[in-house]
Amino acid sequence: MPTASRIFSSSIRKLKLPILLTRNPNILDENTQLTTLNVNSVGPKEIDFIRSQLGSITKLIVPNVLWGLVASKSPSIKRIIFHNYNVNDHCAYSKTNSNRATGYAHIKSKHRPFTSTLGTIKTYAKKIYDASENHIENQTIEETYPNLKFLYCHDSSYFNDRVFYKEYLFEFLNKNKEYRQQSHKEEQDMDKEQEKLKEFINEMAAIGVPIYKSSECKTISDAVDKIGFTYRDSGLFTNHTGVVLDISSLSNEFKYAGLKLLTLTINDPHSNVSRSTTSNMPIEPIITKTTTTSSDLGGPVTISGDLFDSVNSFGFKTIKTIQIGSQSCLNVVDLSVYSNSFICQLGPISKMSNNQQFTNIPILVTIEGATSNNSTILFNYDVPSISNIYQNGSKIYFEGELLGYSSQISKTWISVSNSTMINNSFVPTQIDIESLPLVSNRSSVNRKWIVQFRIPNNFKSGLFNFFISNHNNQLISNSVQLSIKADIGEISTPQTKGDTLTIFGALFGNPISIKFTNRPDIKNTSNPMLIDSSTIIVNISPGSGQNIDLELNVNGVITSKSFRYHEPTITSVTPISRHGGVITISGSNYDVNNTSVFIFNTIGCNTTTIVNDTTIYCQVKLNGSDTLKFGENLNVTIIVNTQIVISSTLNITSITGGQETNILRIVLPIERKKKKRSLQFLTFEKIKSSTTLLKPVQ
């Protein structure tokens, strides 16, 4: 291959290089962004070449992966293909039991040895993404890693330290003897390559790319959490014999969690040596979800996951234990058949502990001897949950579970936000816990939390989002929405002649509109005026009655309350005679359109004249010989649009009335001193002052 510094155009996207990479690493233009790259192996001479392409490669092909593990964690790389003449069939690539893994490498072993009459076939594998069911979690985890991560892991127990780094990234399989026989010059070259590899490893480590030394890979599962793949070695011999296992007949065993006893016997045809190894292979349960419980009382906890079976492969009930932090979760039972969930009873946090841990507590689930490992699902006490929210006047009430404790009320926060306010936090006004009847479902709680929150005066009506957090914002509830309404406290009682209506309350603000939904005859005679956040005034038309629905719209949120006009009053009633007459009724709050007058509940006015809101004339005409009882005080009842007032001031004073002054003439004989007798009329006169005078009539 030529040694020109730039052989390929910057537009090239796929590059498959020959078996040996050129010694000139700068064969690409600096602006080149490869998407597919095929290199023979990743050694010192390829390092500089690959480094510049890590950000764009989506498909990487490496024919020689030795017999160790090659894995990748990268948002960009979607596929890895690797081939090897020296097959690594004893290396198993599988999905890890950690949620950090988003995929796994799966070996499709179609290798045939050189002795096969059909010829050899290379082993290959590909990276499969989306192995987790939680795609959002996958994306989040991918984004936490640098662009590309490689783990080249090798058991170096058979090699000396001089070639330590060589065996990571360079072709070094079954050539131990050849390297030991290299010349001194070759060893010097190797030392230079080693220094270059050290530089690369340090550079990758500086940006967060883990490359583990072989001493850390004696059990390669040590690296599982960080890289996302599990390497399982079925037994290595000094001559690196590859072992292919057909476990299809045992597939049912791997569907159940537990320790699986494996015995591997290998006969070496070259040395006629037979070797056996026995080990317990753990099929670990995988935790996917957990509930919470109260830190002060404890309670039931439900834990769900994969391989959470109620019976094992033989149909027997599984033996299972659950450890949460330092506590054993007791009485572990299945939530239900085939639910993949267990429920157990967890005690409260010890009040005697100086280091009380409420959050991020590790969970260990052991089934048939196999324990969940490195789970990212952690347990938290007191995770709040809101089931209902409502407003009552100037307070908001939250109902739910684990919404805080009155003894630690300062550690419970209510966060409020809307389009103009973001996450303002407030301490609750009050926290109450109600006891509920126990239910048969063991996963149910027997307490209900009620949290009160007094709405600040500077709040305005509108749609708000709420959530509650415990333990200084470490544990956050679900978010709920509520349209906060203006709180109407009192409404004044206007006069019937038309008056200023005053509305008192809270959370008032502009814009404002008011209407009377069940009384369209009542109108606003002025625009509503906001005095402050607690007072609104508006002038209204004349009217009367009670139970009038006022609808107040503040900032698009409607609230209602009823009010009434001032009830009528009677201050005076003029008298009438036994035969009727005209009554003048004086008082207040009469409605010229809707007022009725009754005498003694049965006698109506023949003619009622409502002069204004303070004066009424009532003419009473009796039929035929009907008369009223002299000297009696009768009730006068006035009804103004369902509002009633009664007065007992109507006086029956004479038999001939009809006016304010009634005169009764009576002829009486009077004895004079003269001889002749004569008659003189005396008159009893009733005047307004109710004084009776005896006057002679001339």
XYZ file of C-alpha atoms in Angstrom, residues 290-650:
361
model
C -40.187 -2.634 44.170
C -42.852 -0.915 46.233
C -42.280 1.150 49.368
C -43.464 1.194 52.963
C -43.535 3.415 56.026
C -40.300 4.108 57.874
C -42.004 4.467 61.256
C -44.172 1.335 61.187
C -42.794 -0.830 58.401
C -45.181 -2.929 56.380
C -45.595 -5.069 53.274
C -43.147 -4.699 50.379
C -43.720 -6.178 46.924
C -40.678 -6.959 44.770
C -41.040 -8.031 41.137
C -38.552 -9.330 38.619
C -37.486 -11.831 36.014
C -37.137 -15.492 37.022
C -39.201 -14.794 40.147
C -40.840 -18.197 39.919
C -42.962 -19.804 42.594
C -41.746 -23.300 41.637
C -38.461 -24.642 40.276
C -37.858 -26.761 37.180
C -38.938 -29.880 39.095
C -42.254 -28.334 40.129
C -41.292 -27.909 43.773
C -41.910 -24.672 45.644
C -38.872 -22.432 45.447
C -36.859 -21.463 48.490
C -36.424 -17.703 48.523
C -35.165 -14.985 50.843
C -35.117 -11.205 50.555
C -32.608 -8.904 52.207
C -33.195 -5.124 52.185
C -30.186 -3.317 53.548
C -29.337 -4.830 56.911
C -32.858 -6.173 57.445
C -34.344 -9.458 56.411
C -37.749 -9.017 54.806
C -39.769 -11.731 56.502
C -42.542 -14.125 55.487
C -41.733 -14.149 51.774
C -44.652 -15.447 49.719
C -45.798 -15.212 46.117
C -48.065 -12.268 45.413
C -50.048 -14.607 43.168
C -49.378 -17.539 40.857
C -47.265 -16.578 37.828
C -47.090 -12.959 39.040
C -43.261 -12.881 39.108
C -43.661 -10.929 42.340
C -42.921 -11.691 45.968
C -44.336 -9.931 49.003
C -42.646 -9.774 52.384
C -42.922 -7.871 55.660
C -40.242 -5.237 56.316
C -39.719 -3.699 59.728
C -39.422 0.037 60.437
C -36.170 1.939 60.599
C -34.552 1.561 63.978
C -35.011 4.721 66.051
C -31.856 3.819 67.952
C -29.654 4.003 64.874
C -27.455 7.052 64.506
C -27.284 6.567 60.765
C -30.832 6.130 59.568
C -30.947 5.344 55.854
C -34.256 6.087 54.150
C -33.203 5.920 50.502
C -31.084 3.934 48.031
C -31.034 0.760 50.095
C -29.727 -2.321 48.215
C -32.003 -5.309 47.695
C -30.827 -8.912 47.495
C -33.224 -11.609 46.318
C -32.015 -15.193 46.636
C -33.874 -18.004 44.873
C -32.680 -21.587 45.184
C -29.215 -20.362 46.211
C -28.710 -17.837 43.382
C -28.656 -14.194 44.487
C -29.461 -11.145 42.401
C -26.286 -9.235 41.704
C -25.541 -5.540 41.249
C -29.146 -4.530 40.784
C -29.815 -0.883 40.031
C -33.269 -1.205 41.604
C -32.923 0.169 45.128
C -35.408 0.353 47.973
C -36.691 3.602 49.444
C -38.811 4.109 52.523
C -41.639 6.640 52.451
C -42.019 7.123 48.706
C -45.064 9.427 48.632
C -48.058 8.745 46.423
C -50.954 11.179 45.839
C -54.333 9.598 45.073
C -56.594 12.652 45.357
C -56.367 16.436 45.524
C -59.096 18.983 46.132
C -59.626 22.553 47.269
C -61.824 23.611 50.162
C -61.890 27.365 50.519
C -58.391 28.715 50.991
C -56.862 25.281 51.639
C -55.755 22.446 49.379
C -56.010 18.864 50.617
C -53.834 15.966 49.403
C -54.856 12.372 50.060
C -52.603 9.381 49.521
C -49.898 7.266 51.093
C -46.660 8.140 52.883
C -47.095 11.881 52.473
C -44.883 12.754 55.434
C -45.099 12.894 59.212
C -46.181 15.708 61.504
C -43.092 15.144 63.661
C -40.901 15.778 60.595
C -43.150 18.233 58.804
C -40.221 20.483 57.865
C -38.761 17.646 55.759
C -41.926 17.358 53.666
C -42.226 19.825 50.801
C -45.108 20.672 48.523
C -43.839 21.815 45.134
C -46.109 24.010 43.044
C -45.689 25.152 39.457
C -47.681 26.644 36.617
C -46.980 28.592 33.452
C -45.542 31.529 35.386
C -44.187 29.849 38.514
C -41.686 26.989 38.544
C -41.250 24.640 41.515
C -41.967 26.912 44.424
C -41.790 24.763 47.537
C -43.863 25.113 50.694
C -44.069 23.277 53.992
C -47.507 21.724 54.670
C -49.852 23.404 57.131
C -50.832 20.098 58.708
C -50.315 16.351 58.211
C -52.886 13.865 59.500
C -52.868 10.084 59.262
C -56.203 8.276 59.411
C -56.533 4.612 60.293
C -58.479 2.545 57.802
C -60.080 -0.888 58.239
C -57.706 -3.700 57.389
C -58.360 -5.415 54.079
C -57.625 -8.935 53.013
C -55.144 -7.929 50.329
C -51.805 -8.081 52.076
C -50.259 -5.505 49.748
C -52.718 -2.810 50.835
C -51.943 -0.239 53.495
C -54.256 0.455 56.407
C -53.604 4.174 56.761
C -54.517 7.239 54.737
C -52.488 10.429 54.740
C -54.206 13.827 54.529
C -51.955 16.830 53.988
C -53.301 20.368 54.301
C -51.785 23.331 52.515
C -53.000 26.905 53.003
C -52.887 28.697 49.688
C -50.653 31.789 49.887
C -52.386 35.128 49.378
C -50.270 35.941 46.330
C -51.606 32.932 44.400
C -54.088 33.585 41.624
C -56.706 31.342 40.122
C -55.479 28.978 37.416
C -54.155 25.490 36.660
C -51.295 24.321 38.890
C -49.098 21.195 39.095
C -48.318 19.724 42.505
C -46.070 17.004 43.893
C -44.933 16.136 47.400
C -41.404 15.151 48.376
C -40.136 13.489 51.540
C -36.808 13.528 53.337
C -35.661 16.897 52.002
C -36.678 16.288 48.408
C -35.034 12.872 48.095
C -38.302 11.018 47.390
C -40.824 12.543 45.015
C -44.464 11.604 44.510
C -46.443 11.494 41.320
C -47.516 14.849 39.914
C -51.169 15.949 40.087
C -53.029 18.938 38.663
C -55.630 21.197 40.232
C -57.418 24.313 39.026
C -57.217 26.660 41.976
C -60.404 28.668 42.282
C -61.020 32.018 43.906
C -62.277 31.506 47.448
C -65.505 33.460 48.048
C -66.018 34.042 51.740
C -68.865 36.513 52.267
C -71.108 38.534 49.932
C -72.834 41.698 51.126
C -76.674 42.014 51.128
C -77.599 44.863 48.772
C -80.690 47.083 49.036
C -83.563 46.276 46.664
C -83.389 49.683 45.034
C -79.988 48.761 43.531
C -76.740 48.903 45.429
C -73.019 48.175 45.520
C -72.313 44.450 45.925
C -69.116 43.628 47.830
C -67.468 40.201 47.535
C -64.943 39.178 50.200
C -62.575 36.200 49.877
C -59.113 35.254 48.637
C -57.159 34.497 45.450
C -58.885 37.300 43.552
C -57.157 38.760 40.528
C -57.747 40.112 37.063
C -59.388 39.489 34.677
C -62.770 39.333 36.453
C -66.326 38.790 35.240
C -69.549 38.344 37.253
C -72.992 37.092 36.310
C -76.108 35.853 38.112
C -76.902 32.493 36.574
C -80.421 31.904 37.947
C -81.551 35.550 37.859
C -81.037 37.044 34.402
C -83.100 40.078 35.498
C -80.237 41.210 37.740
C -77.528 43.052 35.840
C -74.175 44.622 36.548
C -74.457 48.393 36.264
C -70.678 48.817 36.440
C -67.589 46.750 35.663
C -66.306 44.645 38.570
C -63.455 46.366 40.363
C -60.601 44.480 42.061
C -59.773 46.311 45.284
C -57.166 43.753 46.366
C -56.695 39.971 46.313
C -59.501 39.622 48.869
C -62.104 42.232 47.809
C -64.199 42.872 44.673
C -66.995 45.461 44.288
C -69.638 45.835 41.562
C -72.838 47.890 41.227
C -75.985 45.872 40.507
C -79.502 46.718 39.350
C -82.628 46.840 41.585
C -83.908 43.425 42.586
C -85.040 41.279 45.439
C -85.040 37.738 46.742
C -82.606 35.171 48.050
C -80.577 32.125 46.879
C -79.246 34.113 43.949
C -76.336 32.268 42.297
C -73.335 34.506 41.699
C -70.764 33.117 39.237
C -67.301 34.643 39.610
C -64.787 34.081 36.804
C -61.220 34.920 37.815
C -58.529 34.293 35.227
C -60.694 31.737 33.447
C -61.474 29.675 36.565
C -65.103 29.794 37.733
C -66.367 29.592 41.284
C -69.906 30.184 42.583
C -71.734 31.201 45.720
C -75.282 32.358 46.493
C -76.319 35.625 48.097
C -79.559 37.503 48.893
C -80.966 40.973 48.787
C -81.690 42.683 52.085
C -84.953 41.386 53.550
C -87.916 43.822 53.809
C -88.837 45.656 57.036
C -92.037 47.315 58.424
C -91.662 50.416 60.570
C -95.316 51.616 60.754
C -98.889 50.730 59.680
C -101.841 53.168 59.809
C -105.143 51.909 61.368
C -108.474 51.186 59.674
C -112.077 50.856 60.824
C -114.155 47.725 61.231
C -115.445 48.183 57.690
C -111.988 48.493 56.052
C -110.115 51.411 54.579
C -106.704 52.388 53.201
C -103.587 51.242 55.055
C -100.266 53.024 54.642
C -97.276 50.722 55.287
C -93.849 52.266 55.770
C -90.533 50.358 55.866
C -87.643 49.402 53.557
C -86.522 47.077 50.740
C -89.864 46.725 48.963
C -89.721 45.573 45.338
C -92.078 47.521 43.098
C -92.321 44.459 40.834
C -92.579 41.634 43.302
C -94.312 42.493 46.608
C -97.506 41.062 48.189
C -99.463 42.263 51.282
C -101.823 40.173 53.478
C -103.939 41.106 56.531
C -104.321 38.388 59.124
C -102.985 35.889 56.524
C -106.389 35.775 54.788
C -107.462 39.273 53.846
C -105.767 40.639 50.808
C -105.502 44.150 49.543
C -108.086 44.943 46.908
C -105.634 47.413 45.532
C -101.910 47.460 46.366
C -99.860 50.441 45.354
C -96.082 50.087 45.856
C -94.986 53.679 45.799
C -91.264 52.942 46.159
C -88.925 50.719 48.148
C -90.156 52.318 51.431
C -93.957 52.929 51.043
C -96.976 50.718 50.227
C -100.733 51.650 50.081
C -103.174 48.798 50.713
C -106.947 49.305 50.268
C -109.098 46.843 52.229
C -112.764 46.450 51.196
C -114.986 44.053 53.098
C -117.884 42.215 51.505
C -121.452 43.015 52.571
C -121.951 42.884 56.304
C -118.399 41.664 57.060
C -116.716 43.736 59.713
C -113.493 43.695 61.618
C -113.420 43.375 65.376
C -113.137 46.664 67.151
C -109.896 47.153 69.135
C -108.131 44.153 67.608
C -104.498 44.284 66.430
C -104.086 42.319 63.217
C -100.917 40.976 61.599
C -99.720 42.605 58.412
C -97.571 40.278 56.257
C -95.390 41.520 53.411
C -93.729 39.063 51.007
C -90.978 40.449 48.790
C -89.872 37.748 46.340
C -89.969 34.885 48.897
C -88.621 37.053 51.721
C -91.303 37.547 54.408
C -91.753 40.181 57.107
C -94.704 40.281 59.610
C -95.938 43.173 61.785
C -98.840 43.158 64.318
C -99.438 46.911 64.358
C -102.719 47.216 62.408
